[in-house]
XYZ file of C-alpha atoms in Angstrom:
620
model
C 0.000 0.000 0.000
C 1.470 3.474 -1.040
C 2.127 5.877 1.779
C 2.473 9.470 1.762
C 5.880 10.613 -0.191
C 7.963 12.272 2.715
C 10.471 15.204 1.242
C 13.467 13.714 2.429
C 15.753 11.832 0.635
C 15.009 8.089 0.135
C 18.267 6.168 1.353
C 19.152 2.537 0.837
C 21.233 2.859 4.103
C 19.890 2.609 7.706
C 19.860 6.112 9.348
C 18.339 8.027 12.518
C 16.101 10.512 10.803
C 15.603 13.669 12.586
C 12.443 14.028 14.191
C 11.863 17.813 13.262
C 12.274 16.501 9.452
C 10.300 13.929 9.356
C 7.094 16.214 11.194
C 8.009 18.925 8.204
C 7.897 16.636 5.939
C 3.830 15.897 6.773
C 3.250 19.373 7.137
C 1.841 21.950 4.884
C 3.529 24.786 5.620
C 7.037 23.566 6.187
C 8.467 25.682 8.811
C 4.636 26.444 10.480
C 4.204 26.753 14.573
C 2.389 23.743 14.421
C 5.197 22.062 13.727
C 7.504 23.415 15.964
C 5.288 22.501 18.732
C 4.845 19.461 17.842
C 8.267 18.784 17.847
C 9.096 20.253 21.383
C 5.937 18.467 22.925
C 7.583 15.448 22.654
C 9.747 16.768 25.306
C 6.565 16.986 28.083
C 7.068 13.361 28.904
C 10.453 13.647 29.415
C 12.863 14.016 32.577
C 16.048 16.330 32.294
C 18.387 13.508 31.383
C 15.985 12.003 29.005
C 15.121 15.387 26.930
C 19.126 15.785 26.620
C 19.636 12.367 24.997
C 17.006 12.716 22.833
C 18.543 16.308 21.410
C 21.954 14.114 20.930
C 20.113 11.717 18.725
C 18.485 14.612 16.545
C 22.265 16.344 15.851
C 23.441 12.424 15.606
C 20.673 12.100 12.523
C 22.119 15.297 10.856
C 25.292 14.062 11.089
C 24.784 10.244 9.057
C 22.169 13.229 6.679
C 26.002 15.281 6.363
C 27.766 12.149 5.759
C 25.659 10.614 3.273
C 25.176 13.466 0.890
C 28.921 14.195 1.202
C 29.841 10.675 0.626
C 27.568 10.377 -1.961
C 26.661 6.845 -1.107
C 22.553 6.903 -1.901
C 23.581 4.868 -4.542
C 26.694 2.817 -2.914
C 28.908 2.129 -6.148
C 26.898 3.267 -8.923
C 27.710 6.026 -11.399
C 27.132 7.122 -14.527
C 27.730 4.846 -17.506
C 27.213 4.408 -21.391
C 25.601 1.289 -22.265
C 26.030 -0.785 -25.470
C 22.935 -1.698 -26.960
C 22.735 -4.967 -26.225
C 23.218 -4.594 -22.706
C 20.264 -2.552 -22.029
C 17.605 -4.162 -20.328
C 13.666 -3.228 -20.316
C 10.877 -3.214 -18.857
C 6.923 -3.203 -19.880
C 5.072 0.031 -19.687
C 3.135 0.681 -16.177
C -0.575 0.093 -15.647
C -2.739 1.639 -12.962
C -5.475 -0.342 -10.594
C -8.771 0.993 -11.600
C -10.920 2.416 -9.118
C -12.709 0.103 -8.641
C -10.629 -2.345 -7.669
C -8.532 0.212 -5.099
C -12.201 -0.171 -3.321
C -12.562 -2.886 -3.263
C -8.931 -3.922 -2.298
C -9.177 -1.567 0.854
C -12.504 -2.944 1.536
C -10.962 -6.043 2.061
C -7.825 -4.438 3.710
C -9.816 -3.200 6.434
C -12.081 -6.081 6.892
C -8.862 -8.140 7.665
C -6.217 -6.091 8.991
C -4.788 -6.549 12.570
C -1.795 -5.208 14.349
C 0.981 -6.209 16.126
C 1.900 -4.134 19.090
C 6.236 -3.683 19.538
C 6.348 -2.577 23.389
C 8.140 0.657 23.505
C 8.345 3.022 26.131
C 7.986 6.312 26.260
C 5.733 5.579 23.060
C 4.826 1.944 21.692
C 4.779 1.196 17.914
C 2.350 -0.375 16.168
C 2.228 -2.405 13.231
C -0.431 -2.273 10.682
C -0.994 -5.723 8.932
C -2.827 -8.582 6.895
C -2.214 -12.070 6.129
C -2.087 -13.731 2.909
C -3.645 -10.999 1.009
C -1.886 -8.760 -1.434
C -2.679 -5.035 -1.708
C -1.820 -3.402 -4.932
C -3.248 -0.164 -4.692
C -2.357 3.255 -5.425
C -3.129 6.398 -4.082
C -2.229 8.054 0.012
C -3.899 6.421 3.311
C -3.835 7.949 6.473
C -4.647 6.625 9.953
C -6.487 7.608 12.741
C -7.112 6.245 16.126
C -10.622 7.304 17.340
C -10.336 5.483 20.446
C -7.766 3.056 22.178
C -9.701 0.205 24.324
C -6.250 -1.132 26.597
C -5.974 -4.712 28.467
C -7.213 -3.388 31.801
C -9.905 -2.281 30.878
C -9.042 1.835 30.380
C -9.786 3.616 27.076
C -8.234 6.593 25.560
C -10.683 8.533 23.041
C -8.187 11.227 22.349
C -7.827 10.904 18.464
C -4.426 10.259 17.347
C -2.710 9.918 14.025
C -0.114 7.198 13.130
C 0.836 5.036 10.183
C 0.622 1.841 8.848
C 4.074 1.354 11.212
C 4.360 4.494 13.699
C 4.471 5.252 17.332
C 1.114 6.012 19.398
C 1.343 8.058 22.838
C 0.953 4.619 24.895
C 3.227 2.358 26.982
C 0.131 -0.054 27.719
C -1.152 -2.995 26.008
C -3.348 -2.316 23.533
C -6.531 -4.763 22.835
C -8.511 -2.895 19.875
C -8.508 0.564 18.304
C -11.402 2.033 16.411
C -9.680 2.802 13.526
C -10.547 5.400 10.697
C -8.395 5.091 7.329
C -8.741 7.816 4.869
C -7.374 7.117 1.517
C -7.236 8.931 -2.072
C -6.613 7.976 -5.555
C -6.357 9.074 -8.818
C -9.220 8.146 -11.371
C -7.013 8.764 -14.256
C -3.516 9.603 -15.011
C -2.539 11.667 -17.777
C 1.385 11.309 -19.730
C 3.508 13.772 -20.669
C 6.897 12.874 -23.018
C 9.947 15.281 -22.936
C 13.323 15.315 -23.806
C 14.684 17.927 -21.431
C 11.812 20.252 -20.010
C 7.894 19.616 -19.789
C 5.077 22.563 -18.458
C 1.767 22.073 -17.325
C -0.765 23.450 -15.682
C 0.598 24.353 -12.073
C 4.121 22.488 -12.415
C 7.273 22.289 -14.720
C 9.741 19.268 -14.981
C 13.401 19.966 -16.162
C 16.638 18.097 -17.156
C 18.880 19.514 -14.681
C 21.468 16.807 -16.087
C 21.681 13.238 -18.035
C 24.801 11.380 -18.852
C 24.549 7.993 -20.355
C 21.994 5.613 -17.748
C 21.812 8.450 -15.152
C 19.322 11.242 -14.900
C 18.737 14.099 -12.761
C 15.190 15.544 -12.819
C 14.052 19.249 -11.057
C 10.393 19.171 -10.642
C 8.215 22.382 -9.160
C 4.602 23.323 -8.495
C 1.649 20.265 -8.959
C 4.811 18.326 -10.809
C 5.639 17.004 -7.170
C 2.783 15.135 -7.245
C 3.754 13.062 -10.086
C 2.725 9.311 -9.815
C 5.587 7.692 -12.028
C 8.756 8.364 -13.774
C 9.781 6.265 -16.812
C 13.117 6.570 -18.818
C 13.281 5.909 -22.694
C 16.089 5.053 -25.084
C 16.415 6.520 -27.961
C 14.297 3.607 -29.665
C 11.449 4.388 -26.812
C 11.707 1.535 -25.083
C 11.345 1.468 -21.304
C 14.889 0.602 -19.139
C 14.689 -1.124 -16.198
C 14.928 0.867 -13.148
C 18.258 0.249 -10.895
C 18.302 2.863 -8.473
C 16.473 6.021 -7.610
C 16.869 9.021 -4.385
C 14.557 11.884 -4.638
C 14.052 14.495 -2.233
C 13.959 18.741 -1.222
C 16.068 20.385 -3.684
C 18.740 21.965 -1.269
C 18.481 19.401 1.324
C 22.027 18.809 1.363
C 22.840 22.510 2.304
C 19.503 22.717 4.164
C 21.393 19.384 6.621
C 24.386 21.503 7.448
C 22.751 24.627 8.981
C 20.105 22.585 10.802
C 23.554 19.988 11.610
C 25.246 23.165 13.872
C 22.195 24.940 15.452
C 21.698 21.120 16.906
C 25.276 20.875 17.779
C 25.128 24.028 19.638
C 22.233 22.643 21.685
C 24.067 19.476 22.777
C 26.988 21.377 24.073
C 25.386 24.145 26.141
C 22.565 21.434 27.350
C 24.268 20.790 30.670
C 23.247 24.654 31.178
C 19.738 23.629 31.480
C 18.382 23.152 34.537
C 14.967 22.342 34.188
C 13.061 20.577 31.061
C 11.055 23.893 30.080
C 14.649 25.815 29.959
C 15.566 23.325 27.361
C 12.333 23.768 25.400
C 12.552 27.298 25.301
C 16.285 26.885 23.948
C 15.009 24.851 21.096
C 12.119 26.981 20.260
C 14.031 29.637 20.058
C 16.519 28.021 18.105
C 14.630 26.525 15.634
C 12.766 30.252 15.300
C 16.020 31.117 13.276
C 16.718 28.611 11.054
C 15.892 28.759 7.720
C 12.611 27.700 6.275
C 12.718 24.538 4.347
C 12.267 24.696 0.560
C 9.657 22.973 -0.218
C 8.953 24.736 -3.855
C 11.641 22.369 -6.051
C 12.322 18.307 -5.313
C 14.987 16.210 -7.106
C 14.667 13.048 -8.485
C 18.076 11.215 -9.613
C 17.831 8.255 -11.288
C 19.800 4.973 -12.573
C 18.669 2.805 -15.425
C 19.544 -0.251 -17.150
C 20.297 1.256 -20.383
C 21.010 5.206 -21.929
C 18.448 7.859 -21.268
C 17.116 9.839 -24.064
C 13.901 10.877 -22.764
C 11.445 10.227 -20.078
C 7.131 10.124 -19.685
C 5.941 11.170 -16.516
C 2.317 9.959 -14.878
C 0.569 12.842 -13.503
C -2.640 11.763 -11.451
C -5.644 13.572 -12.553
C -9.159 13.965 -10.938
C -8.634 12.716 -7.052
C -11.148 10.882 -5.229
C -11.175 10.897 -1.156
C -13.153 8.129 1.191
C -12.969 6.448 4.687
C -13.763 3.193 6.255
C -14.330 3.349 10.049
C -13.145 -0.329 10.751
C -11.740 -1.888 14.427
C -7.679 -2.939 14.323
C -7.308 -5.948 17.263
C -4.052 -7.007 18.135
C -3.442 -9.832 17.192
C -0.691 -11.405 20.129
C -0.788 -8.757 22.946
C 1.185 -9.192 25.791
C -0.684 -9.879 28.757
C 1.609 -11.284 31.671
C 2.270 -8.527 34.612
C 5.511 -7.618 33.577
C 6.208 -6.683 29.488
C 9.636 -6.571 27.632
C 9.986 -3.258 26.260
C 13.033 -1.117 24.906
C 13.362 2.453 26.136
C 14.308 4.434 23.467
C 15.309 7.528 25.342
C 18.330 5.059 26.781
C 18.395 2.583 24.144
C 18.367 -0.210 26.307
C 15.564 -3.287 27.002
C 13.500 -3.127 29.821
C 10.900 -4.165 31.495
C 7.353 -2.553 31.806
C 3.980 -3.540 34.179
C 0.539 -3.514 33.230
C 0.156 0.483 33.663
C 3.106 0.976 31.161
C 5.496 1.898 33.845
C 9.214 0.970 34.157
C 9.743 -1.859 36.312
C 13.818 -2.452 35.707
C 16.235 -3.053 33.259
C 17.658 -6.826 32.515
C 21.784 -4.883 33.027
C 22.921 -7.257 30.284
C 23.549 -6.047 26.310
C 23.934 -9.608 25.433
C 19.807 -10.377 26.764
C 17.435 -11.553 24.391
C 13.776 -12.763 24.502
C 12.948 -16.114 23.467
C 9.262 -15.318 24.432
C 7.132 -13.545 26.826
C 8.840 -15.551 30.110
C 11.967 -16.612 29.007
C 14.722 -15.168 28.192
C 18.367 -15.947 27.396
C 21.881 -14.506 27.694
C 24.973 -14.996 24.773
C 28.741 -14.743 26.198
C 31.635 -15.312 24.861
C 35.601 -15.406 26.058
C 36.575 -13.908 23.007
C 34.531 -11.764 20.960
C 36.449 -11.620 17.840
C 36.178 -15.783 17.566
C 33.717 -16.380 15.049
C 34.442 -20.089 15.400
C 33.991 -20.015 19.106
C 30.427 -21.155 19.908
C 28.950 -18.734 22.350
C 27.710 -19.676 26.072
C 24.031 -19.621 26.406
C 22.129 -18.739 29.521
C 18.321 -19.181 30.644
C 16.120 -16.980 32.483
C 12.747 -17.659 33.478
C 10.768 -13.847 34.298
C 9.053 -14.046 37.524
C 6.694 -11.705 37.241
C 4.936 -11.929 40.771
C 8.501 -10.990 42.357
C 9.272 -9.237 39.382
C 12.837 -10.500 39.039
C 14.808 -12.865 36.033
C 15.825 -16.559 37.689
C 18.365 -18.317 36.231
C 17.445 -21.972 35.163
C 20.856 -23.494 35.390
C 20.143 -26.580 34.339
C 19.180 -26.143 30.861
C 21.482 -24.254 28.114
C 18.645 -23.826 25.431
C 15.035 -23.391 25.058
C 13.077 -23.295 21.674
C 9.507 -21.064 21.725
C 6.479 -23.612 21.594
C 3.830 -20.688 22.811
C 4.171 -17.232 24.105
C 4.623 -18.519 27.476
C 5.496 -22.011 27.221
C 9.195 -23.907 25.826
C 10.793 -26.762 24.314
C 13.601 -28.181 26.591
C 15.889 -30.942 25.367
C 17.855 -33.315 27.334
C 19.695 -36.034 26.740
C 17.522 -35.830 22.901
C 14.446 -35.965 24.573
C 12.137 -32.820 24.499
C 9.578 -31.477 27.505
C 7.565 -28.909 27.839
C 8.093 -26.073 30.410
C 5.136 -24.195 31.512
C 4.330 -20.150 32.353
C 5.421 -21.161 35.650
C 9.190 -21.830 34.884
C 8.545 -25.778 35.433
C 8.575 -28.935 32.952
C 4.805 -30.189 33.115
C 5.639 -33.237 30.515
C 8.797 -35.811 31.441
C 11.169 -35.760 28.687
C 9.855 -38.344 26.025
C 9.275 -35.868 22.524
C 11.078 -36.239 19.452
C 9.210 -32.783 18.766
C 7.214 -30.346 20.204
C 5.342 -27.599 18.215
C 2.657 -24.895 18.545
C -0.976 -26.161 16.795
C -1.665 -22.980 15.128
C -5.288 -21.502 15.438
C -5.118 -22.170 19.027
C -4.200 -20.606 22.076
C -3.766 -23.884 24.410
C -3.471 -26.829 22.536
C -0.150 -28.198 21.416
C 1.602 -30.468 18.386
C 4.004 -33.497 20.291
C 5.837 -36.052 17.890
C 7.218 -39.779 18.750
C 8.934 -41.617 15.995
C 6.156 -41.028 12.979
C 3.206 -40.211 14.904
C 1.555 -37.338 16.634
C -0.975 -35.866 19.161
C -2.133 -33.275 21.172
C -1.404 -31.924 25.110
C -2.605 -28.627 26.610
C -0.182 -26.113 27.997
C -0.538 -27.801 31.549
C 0.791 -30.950 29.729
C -2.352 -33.041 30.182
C -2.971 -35.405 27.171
C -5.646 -34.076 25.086
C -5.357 -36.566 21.988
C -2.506 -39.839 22.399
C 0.209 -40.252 20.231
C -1.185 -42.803 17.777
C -2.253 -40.421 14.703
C -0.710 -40.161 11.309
C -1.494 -35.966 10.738
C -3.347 -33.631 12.989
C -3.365 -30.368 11.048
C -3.630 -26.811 12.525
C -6.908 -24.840 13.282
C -8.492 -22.796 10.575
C -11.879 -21.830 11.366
C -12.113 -23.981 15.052
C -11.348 -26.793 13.726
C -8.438 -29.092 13.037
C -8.173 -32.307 10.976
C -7.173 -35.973 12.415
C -5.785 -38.811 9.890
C -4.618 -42.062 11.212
C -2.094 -44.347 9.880
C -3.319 -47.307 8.739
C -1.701 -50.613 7.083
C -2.707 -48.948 3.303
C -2.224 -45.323 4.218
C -4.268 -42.510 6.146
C -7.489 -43.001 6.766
C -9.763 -39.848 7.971
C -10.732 -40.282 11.795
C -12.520 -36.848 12.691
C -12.578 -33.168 13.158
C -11.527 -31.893 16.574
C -13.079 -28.670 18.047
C -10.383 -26.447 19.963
C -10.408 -28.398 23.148
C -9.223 -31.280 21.066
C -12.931 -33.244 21.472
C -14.374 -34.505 18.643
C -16.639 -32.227 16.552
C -17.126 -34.060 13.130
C -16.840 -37.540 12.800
C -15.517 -38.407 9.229
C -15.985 -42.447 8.967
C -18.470 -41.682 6.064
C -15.439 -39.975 3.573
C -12.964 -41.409 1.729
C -11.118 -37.626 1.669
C -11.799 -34.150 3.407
C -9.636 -30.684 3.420
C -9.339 -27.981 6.316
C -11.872 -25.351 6.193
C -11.483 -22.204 4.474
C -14.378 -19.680 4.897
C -16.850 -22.040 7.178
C -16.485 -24.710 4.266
C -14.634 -28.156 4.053
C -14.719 -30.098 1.145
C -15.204 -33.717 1.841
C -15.703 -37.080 -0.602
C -17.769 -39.804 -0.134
C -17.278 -43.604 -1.284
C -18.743 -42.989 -4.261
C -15.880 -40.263 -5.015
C -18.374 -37.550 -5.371
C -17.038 -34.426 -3.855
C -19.309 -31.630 -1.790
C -19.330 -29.005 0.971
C -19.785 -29.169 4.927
C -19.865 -26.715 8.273
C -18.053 -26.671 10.879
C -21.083 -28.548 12.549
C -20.608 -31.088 9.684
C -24.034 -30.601 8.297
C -24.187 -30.875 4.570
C -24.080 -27.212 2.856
C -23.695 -27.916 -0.866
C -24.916 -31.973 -1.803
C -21.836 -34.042 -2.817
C -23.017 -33.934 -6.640
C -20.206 -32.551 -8.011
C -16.399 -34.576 -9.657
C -14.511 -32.461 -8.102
C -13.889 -29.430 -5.393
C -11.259 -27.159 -4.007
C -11.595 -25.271 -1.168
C -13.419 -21.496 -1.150
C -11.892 -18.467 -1.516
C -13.415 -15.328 -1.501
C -16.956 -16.695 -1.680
C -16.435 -18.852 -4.682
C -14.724 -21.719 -5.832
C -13.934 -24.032 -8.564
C -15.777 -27.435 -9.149
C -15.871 -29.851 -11.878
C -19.479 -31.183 -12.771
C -20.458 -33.944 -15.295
C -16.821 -33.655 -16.860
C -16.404 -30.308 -17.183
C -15.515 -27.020 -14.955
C -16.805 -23.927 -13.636
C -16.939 -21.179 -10.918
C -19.730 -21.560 -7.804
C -20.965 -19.598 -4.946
C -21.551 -20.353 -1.408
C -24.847 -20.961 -2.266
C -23.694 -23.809 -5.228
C -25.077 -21.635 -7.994
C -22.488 -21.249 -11.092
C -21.669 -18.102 -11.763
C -19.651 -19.552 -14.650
C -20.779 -22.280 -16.294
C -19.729 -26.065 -16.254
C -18.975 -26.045 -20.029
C -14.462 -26.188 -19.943
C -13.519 -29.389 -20.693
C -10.304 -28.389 -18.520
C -8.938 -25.229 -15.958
C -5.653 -23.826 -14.715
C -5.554 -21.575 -11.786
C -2.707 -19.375 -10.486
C -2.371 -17.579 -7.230
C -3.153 -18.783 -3.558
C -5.007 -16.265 -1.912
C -5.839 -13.817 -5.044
C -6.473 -16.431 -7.175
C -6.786 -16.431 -10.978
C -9.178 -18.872 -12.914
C -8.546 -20.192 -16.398
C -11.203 -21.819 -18.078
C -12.033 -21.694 -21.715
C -9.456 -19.619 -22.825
C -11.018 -16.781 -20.382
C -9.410 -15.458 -17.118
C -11.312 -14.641 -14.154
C -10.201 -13.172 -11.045
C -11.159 -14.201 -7.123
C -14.282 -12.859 -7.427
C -14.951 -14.234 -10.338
C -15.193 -11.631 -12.388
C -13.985 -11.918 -16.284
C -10.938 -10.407 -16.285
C -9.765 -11.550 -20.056
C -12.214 -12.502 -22.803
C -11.205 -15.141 -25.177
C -10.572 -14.189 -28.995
C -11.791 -16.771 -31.793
């Protein structure tokens, strides 16, 4: 999903971006009060010490800025070059999503998306995500949290703005947020072809310089909004794209002067005495500095090939919507005490319930295995690559609120977020949320059963079953497959003396749910649905109560996605809904489908999409 273009420069290498640039470059106006304040409110939930550290890091980020642009390394070892022709290498012109499809793809995005909460402090970062489904959109999204609904029970319903990865004022865990996403798009996009300058209404691009694959573009007014840049040879073909950095025109000189006024901070900030003394200082600093140009951006580009001219794709005709949609999180954190990493310090920690700082682990080499334990790396010599390094437990006590070290194991392997895999002597156990083994050690493997929260996968020789995270036996070891959860329910196949043979479904405390003696074959679910076969090899649809939904009538079945799927009936293949009615007809004597989750059917010489919809018509 395309994000709002920020003015500074896009880098291939890591770097601390400075705060105040990234806030101007979401701004407006780019040197406007608002911003400013913005900027020094972050220092309200600071102490003294904290409020000086984080001034270092903002002259720190205009230093790698300095460095880069001096060093020239945006694009590490590439520079200018003529190309023989046969060398070039191209690419197909670009297509745009039609708007109707950007609907309905954030239709679906917001029906599905989650996030995953990374436990900061002072301010936790969220993640914005889906599973399995592709966005290819086009156009700007925005976020907004209406209201914040926290494990213990508290809600904040002061609206907040963050991205699809960004910080929100919080150190708690978060259950929900009511979520609004705003989003615009172009209906249309209009091309314009030059050679070394192109006008238009309310923008101008110019050549500022070319030299064999490399291109340097000035753009100014509406021209900043452009959507795409391609380059041409001089046969107008389209070169591959290699490397790209765009950005403020000036940025380079516009680093250095904000560089020093930072640098003058840092040294007289032991002269502060009081967190509002420092603000003041920095307001009044940043009073004098130089607005930001915001009128020109660069664009410098690399290509497979020799420029001669370029077409840029200028969006035309914008539309704007919102979808008011909930974001849960999908693993939170719920034991007392929460691993964190305080980035005022730069260092782990440890946070409670209320988001407060409980204490710091005092060890660099400290890593988290999951929530409750945790591990330590050492070694003698630190240079040794070949030296294996000495591993150290810790189970996290959170009731005492202390790290115990479990001497008598050197490794642990996640199973759950509370619960471990402990070998010994090539045997595995399980170790609870307790710090204890609950199971003796008799497990060739132990794994998580996705899809649920309690039950887990154990393995001895060939065979498998089920246990809880207390260790109690929820299904013996005597079964061929058990597969994970998808949709409460989770498959059981036996071995047998000719192969697997279907025993049941299991609901999600591992009883049975669907009996399955009556098929010869049955799938997971997907969307409510399993397909199953009977012995007559005739293929239909169940629930996850195992009543019949669709009558096994039909040759042949794979599972649904996106309310349809593909069956074969009396020889020959079509598309169905939930309710078994063919929205294409049975009349292809064969099919080929590509994709997983947006999948693409091909059936008599047309293409049809997930939903689908005719996508390609066939041509006699």
């Amino acid at each position: 999903m395309k994000m709002k273009r920020a003015f500074t420069t896009i880098i291939r290498k890591t770097i601390i971006l400075p705060t105040i640039l990234l806030l101007t470059a979401c701004s407006v106006e780019s040197n406007s009060q608002e911003v400013v304040d913005e900027f020094i409110s972050q220092f309200d939930e600071m102490n003294l010490d904290e409020a000086k550290e984080f001034l270092k890091k903002e002259y720190e980020g205009y230093q790698q800025l300095e460095a880069l642009f001096n060093g020239g390394s945006f694009f590490g070892d590439e520079t200018p070059k003529e190309y023989a022709k046969e060398d070039e290498s191209y690419s197909e012109f670009p297509t745009f999503a039609k708007p109707e499809d950007i609907e309905k793809e954030y239709k679906e995005f917001s029906a599905n998306a989650y996030i995953i909460q990374e436990y900061k402090y002072p301010k936790t970062t969220i993640r914005v995500r889906v599973d399995e489904i592709e966005i290819e959109v086009s156009g700007n999204t925005d976020y907004q949290a209406n209201k914040i609904f926290f494990h213990d029970g508290s809600v904040d319903d002061k609206i907040q703005k963050f991205d699809s990865w960004g910080d929100l004022n919080t150190t708690k865990v978060i259950d929900s947020i009511q979520t609004t996403i705003s989003y615009s798009y172009a209906e249309d996009y209009k091309q314009y072809e030059f050679t070394d300058e192109v006008n238009f209404n309310g923008g101008s691009i110019k050549v500022a310089k070319k030299q064999g694959n490399m291109a340097e573009l000035i753009f100014t007014g509406k021209a900043k909004d452009y959507e795409k840049i391609i380059a041409l040879n001089d046969e107008g073909k389209v070169l591959e794209f290699s490397s790209s950095s765009s950005g403020t025109k000036g940025a380079k000189e516009m680093s250095k002067v904000y560089a020093k006024a930072f640098k003058k901070l840092v040294n007289e900030a032991n002269n502060f005495k009081t967190v509002d003394k420092l603000k003041k200082a920095v307001r009044k600093a940043y009073s004098k500095l130089p607005s930001i140009n915001d009128n020109e951006k660069s664009y410098t580009g690399f290509f497979k090939g020799n420029v001669s001219s370029f077409i840029v794709y200028m969006p035309t005709n914008t539309i704007s919507k919102q979808i008011d949609f909930t974001l849960v999180n999908k693993n939170p954190n719920i034991q007392k005490l929460i691993y964190a990493f305080d980035t005022n310090k730069e260092e782990n920690c440890f946070l409670n319930q209320a988001g407060e700082l409980v204490m710091y682990p005092n060890n660099e080499n400290f890593y988290p295995e999951n929530d409750l334990y945790y591990y330590t790396e050492t070694k003698n010599d630190e240079d040794d690559e070949d030296e294996d390094p000495v591993r150290e437990i810790y189970f996290l006590d959170t009731d005492k609120e202390q790290l115990v070290k479990i001497p008598e194991i050197q490794s642990v392997r996640t199973v759950t977020n509370t619960c471990v895999s402990v070998e010994k002597d090539g045997k595995k156990a399980l170790w609870n949320a307790e710090g204890k083994a609950v199971t003796p050690y008799i497990y060739d493997w132990i794994e998580r059963v996705e899809g649920s929260e309690d039950i887990i996968h154990v393995f001895i020789d060939n065979e498998c079953g089920l246990i809880n995270t207390k260790g109690e036996t929820v299904l013996p070891v005597i079964y061929n497959q058990i597969s994970d959860y998808t949709n409460g329910r989770a498959l059981v196949n036996i071995s047998v003396e000719r192969g697997e043979k279907l025993v049941m479904f299991i609901d999600e405390a591992g009883k049975q749910a669907i009996p399955l003696t009556q098929y010869l074959k049955a799938t997971e679910f997907s969307e409510g649905l399993a397909v199953v076969t009977d012995k007559n090899r005739k293929y239909g649809f169940i629930d996850v109560n195992g009543k019949i939904v669709l009558p096994l009538i039909y040759d042949d079945a794979i599972p649904f996605s996106h309310g349809i799927t593909l069956v074969e009936y009396n020889g020959k293949y079509g598309l169905i809904n939930r309710e078994g009615t063919f929205i294409v007809p049975a009349t292809s004597y064969g099919y080929s489908m590509t994709g997983m989750y947006k999948r693409k059917y091909h059936l008599d010489r047309n293409v049809y999409n997930e939903y689908g919809e005719i996508i390609e018509e066939k041509e006699y």
